[in-house]
mmCIF file with all atom_site columns, C-alpha atoms in Angstrom:
data_model
loop_
_atom_site.group_PDB
_atom_site.id
_atom_site.type_symbol
_atom_site.label_atom_id
_atom_site.label_alt_id
_atom_site.label_comp_id
_atom_site.label_asym_id
_atom_site.label_entity_id
_atom_site.label_seq_id
_atom_site.pdbx_PDB_ins_code
_atom_site.Cartn_x
_atom_site.Cartn_y
_atom_site.Cartn_z
_atom_site.occupancy
_atom_site.B_iso_or_equiv
_atom_site.pdbx_formal_charge
_atom_site.auth_seq_id
_atom_site.auth_comp_id
_atom_site.auth_asym_id
_atom_site.auth_atom_id
_atom_site.pdbx_PDB_model_num
ATOM 1  C CA . MET I 1 1  ? -17.691 -7.991 9.068   1.00 70.00 ? 1  MET I CA 1
ATOM 2  C CA . LEU I 1 2  ? -16.887 -5.365 6.485   1.00 76.00 ? 2  LEU I CA 1
ATOM 3  C CA . LYS I 1 3  ? -18.531 -5.467 3.081   1.00 80.00 ? 3  LYS I CA 1
ATOM 4  C CA . PHE I 1 4  ? -17.594 -3.334 0.105   1.00 83.00 ? 4  PHE I CA 1
ATOM 5  C CA . ASN I 1 5  ? -20.007 -2.011 -2.508  1.00 85.00 ? 5  ASN I CA 1
ATOM 6  C CA . ILE I 1 6  ? -19.813 -4.350 -5.514  1.00 87.00 ? 6  ILE I CA 1
ATOM 7  C CA . GLU I 1 7  ? -20.829 -1.485 -7.813  1.00 87.00 ? 7  GLU I CA 1
ATOM 8  C CA . GLU I 1 8  ? -17.552 0.268  -6.958  1.00 89.00 ? 8  GLU I CA 1
ATOM 9  C CA . GLU I 1 9  ? -15.242 -2.716 -7.397  1.00 87.00 ? 9  GLU I CA 1
ATOM 10 C CA . ASN I 1 10 ? -13.490 -1.120 -10.406 1.00 92.00 ? 10 ASN I CA 1
ATOM 11 C CA . ASP I 1 11 ? -13.156 2.312  -8.811  1.00 92.00 ? 11 ASP I CA 1
ATOM 12 C CA . PRO I 1 12 ? -9.436  3.151  -8.327  1.00 92.00 ? 12 PRO I CA 1
ATOM 13 C CA . SER I 1 13 ? -10.054 4.510  -4.832  1.00 90.00 ? 13 SER I CA 1
ATOM 14 C CA . MET I 1 14 ? -11.902 1.357  -3.782  1.00 90.00 ? 14 MET I CA 1
ATOM 15 C CA . LYS I 1 15 ? -9.124  -0.824 -5.188  1.00 91.00 ? 15 LYS I CA 1
ATOM 16 C CA . ARG I 1 16 ? -6.560  1.209  -3.222  1.00 90.00 ? 16 ARG I CA 1
ATOM 17 C CA . LEU I 1 17 ? -8.621  0.845  -0.031  1.00 89.00 ? 17 LEU I CA 1
ATOM 18 C CA . ILE I 1 18 ? -8.902  -2.926 -0.455  1.00 89.00 ? 18 ILE I CA 1
ATOM 19 C CA . ASP I 1 19 ? -5.150  -3.149 -1.122  1.00 89.00 ? 19 ASP I CA 1
ATOM 20 C CA . GLN I 1 20 ? -4.507  -1.142 2.065   1.00 88.00 ? 20 GLN I CA 1
ATOM 21 C CA . PHE I 1 21 ? -6.651  -3.555 4.079   1.00 88.00 ? 21 PHE I CA 1
ATOM 22 C CA . LYS I 1 22 ? -4.799  -6.550 2.633   1.00 88.00 ? 22 LYS I CA 1
ATOM 23 C CA . SER I 1 23 ? -1.368  -5.097 3.399   1.00 87.00 ? 23 SER I CA 1
ATOM 24 C CA . VAL I 1 24 ? -1.909  -3.913 7.006   1.00 85.00 ? 24 VAL I CA 1
ATOM 25 C CA . THR I 1 25 ? 0.578   -5.269 9.516   1.00 84.00 ? 25 THR I CA 1
ATOM 26 C CA . LYS I 1 26 ? 1.520   -4.310 13.072  1.00 82.00 ? 26 LYS I CA 1
ATOM 27 C CA . ASN I 1 27 ? 4.401   -2.236 11.685  1.00 84.00 ? 27 ASN I CA 1
ATOM 28 C CA . SER I 1 28 ? 2.466   -0.430 8.932   1.00 80.00 ? 28 SER I CA 1
ATOM 29 C CA . LYS I 1 29 ? 3.207   3.286  8.843   1.00 79.00 ? 29 LYS I CA 1
ATOM 30 C CA . THR I 1 30 ? 0.490   4.443  6.422   1.00 77.00 ? 30 THR I CA 1
ATOM 31 C CA . MET I 1 31 ? -2.976  2.936  6.469   1.00 82.00 ? 31 MET I CA 1
ATOM 32 C CA . ASP I 1 32 ? -5.275  5.901  5.958   1.00 86.00 ? 32 ASP I CA 1
ATOM 33 C CA . GLY I 1 33 ? -8.264  3.934  4.632   1.00 88.00 ? 33 GLY I CA 1
ATOM 34 C CA . PRO I 1 34 ? -8.380  1.307  7.394   1.00 87.00 ? 34 PRO I CA 1
ATOM 35 C CA . ASP I 1 35 ? -7.800  4.008  10.039  1.00 88.00 ? 35 ASP I CA 1
ATOM 36 C CA . THR I 1 36 ? -10.657 6.086  8.640   1.00 88.00 ? 36 THR I CA 1
ATOM 37 C CA . ILE I 1 37 ? -13.067 3.162  8.678   1.00 87.00 ? 37 ILE I CA 1
ATOM 38 C CA . GLU I 1 38 ? -11.995 2.170  12.192  1.00 86.00 ? 38 GLU I CA 1
ATOM 39 C CA . GLY I 1 39 ? -12.650 5.744  13.334  1.00 88.00 ? 39 GLY I CA 1
ATOM 40 C CA . GLY I 1 40 ? -16.098 5.709  11.746  1.00 84.00 ? 40 GLY I CA 1
ATOM 41 C CA . VAL I 1 41 ? -16.979 2.408  13.422  1.00 80.00 ? 41 VAL I CA 1
ATOM 42 C CA . TRP I 1 42 ? -15.754 3.781  16.760  1.00 82.00 ? 42 TRP I CA 1
ATOM 43 C CA . ILE I 1 43 ? -17.976 6.874  16.391  1.00 83.00 ? 43 ILE I CA 1
ATOM 44 C CA . LEU I 1 44 ? -20.996 4.741  15.469  1.00 78.00 ? 44 LEU I CA 1
ATOM 45 C CA . LYS I 1 45 ? -20.469 2.366  18.390  1.00 77.00 ? 45 LYS I CA 1
ATOM 46 C CA . ASN I 1 46 ? -20.054 5.201  20.877  1.00 81.00 ? 46 ASN I CA 1
ATOM 47 C CA . ASN I 1 47 ? -23.071 7.123  19.610  1.00 79.00 ? 47 ASN I CA 1
ATOM 48 C CA . TYR I 1 48 ? -25.440 4.293  18.736  1.00 71.00 ? 48 TYR I CA 1
ATOM 49 C CA . GLY I 1 49 ? -24.340 1.216  20.699  1.00 67.00 ? 49 GLY I CA 1
ATOM 50 C CA . ASP I 1 50 ? -24.551 -2.114 18.899  1.00 65.00 ? 50 ASP I CA 1
ATOM 51 C CA . ILE I 1 51 ? -24.331 -0.949 15.290  1.00 63.00 ? 51 ILE I CA 1
ATOM 52 C CA . GLY I 1 52 ? -25.359 -4.334 13.947  1.00 63.00 ? 52 GLY I CA 1
ATOM 53 C CA . LYS I 1 53 ? -28.899 -3.807 15.212  1.00 64.00 ? 53 LYS I CA 1
ATOM 54 C CA . ASN I 1 54 ? -29.129 -0.103 14.442  1.00 61.00 ? 54 ASN I CA 1
ATOM 55 C CA . MET I 1 55 ? -27.841 0.071  10.881  1.00 64.00 ? 55 MET I CA 1
ATOM 56 C CA . HIS I 1 56 ? -29.384 -0.934 7.604   1.00 62.00 ? 56 HIS I CA 1
ATOM 57 C CA . LEU I 1 57 ? -28.223 -0.721 4.027   1.00 57.00 ? 57 LEU I CA 1
ATOM 58 C CA . VAL I 1 58 ? -29.695 1.696  1.544   1.00 66.00 ? 58 VAL I CA 1
ATOM 59 C CA . LYS I 1 59 ? -28.906 2.152  -2.120  1.00 71.00 ? 59 LYS I CA 1
ATOM 60 C CA . ARG I 1 60 ? -27.234 5.496  -2.580  1.00 74.00 ? 60 ARG I CA 1
ATOM 61 C CA . LYS I 1 61 ? -27.625 7.754  -5.566  1.00 79.00 ? 61 LYS I CA 1
ATOM 62 C CA . ALA I 1 62 ? -24.683 8.224  -7.910  1.00 79.00 ? 62 ALA I CA 1
ATOM 63 C CA . ASN I 1 63 ? -22.602 11.284 -7.083  1.00 78.00 ? 63 ASN I CA 1
ATOM 64 C CA . LEU I 1 64 ? -22.339 13.312 -10.296 1.00 81.00 ? 64 LEU I CA 1
ATOM 65 C CA . LYS I 1 65 ? -19.445 15.349 -8.827  1.00 81.00 ? 65 LYS I CA 1
ATOM 66 C CA . ARG I 1 66 ? -17.299 12.330 -8.140  1.00 71.00 ? 66 ARG I CA 1
ATOM 67 C CA . ILE I 1 67 ? -14.387 11.799 -10.486 1.00 63.00 ? 67 ILE I CA 1
#
């Protein structure tokens, strides 16, 4: 299951990522966001095993350099 940060629901980049997830098909040519997340999950699984047991959520600090 993939959950998005509710605090970023109005962020243009987050909206674009969610739209990319909703529009993915077998014939999609460009799906950078979903591919990036899939790659991150693959790295976590290969380095840490069952990520469901090894990960926990933390509240992150606001990035003052983010546009």
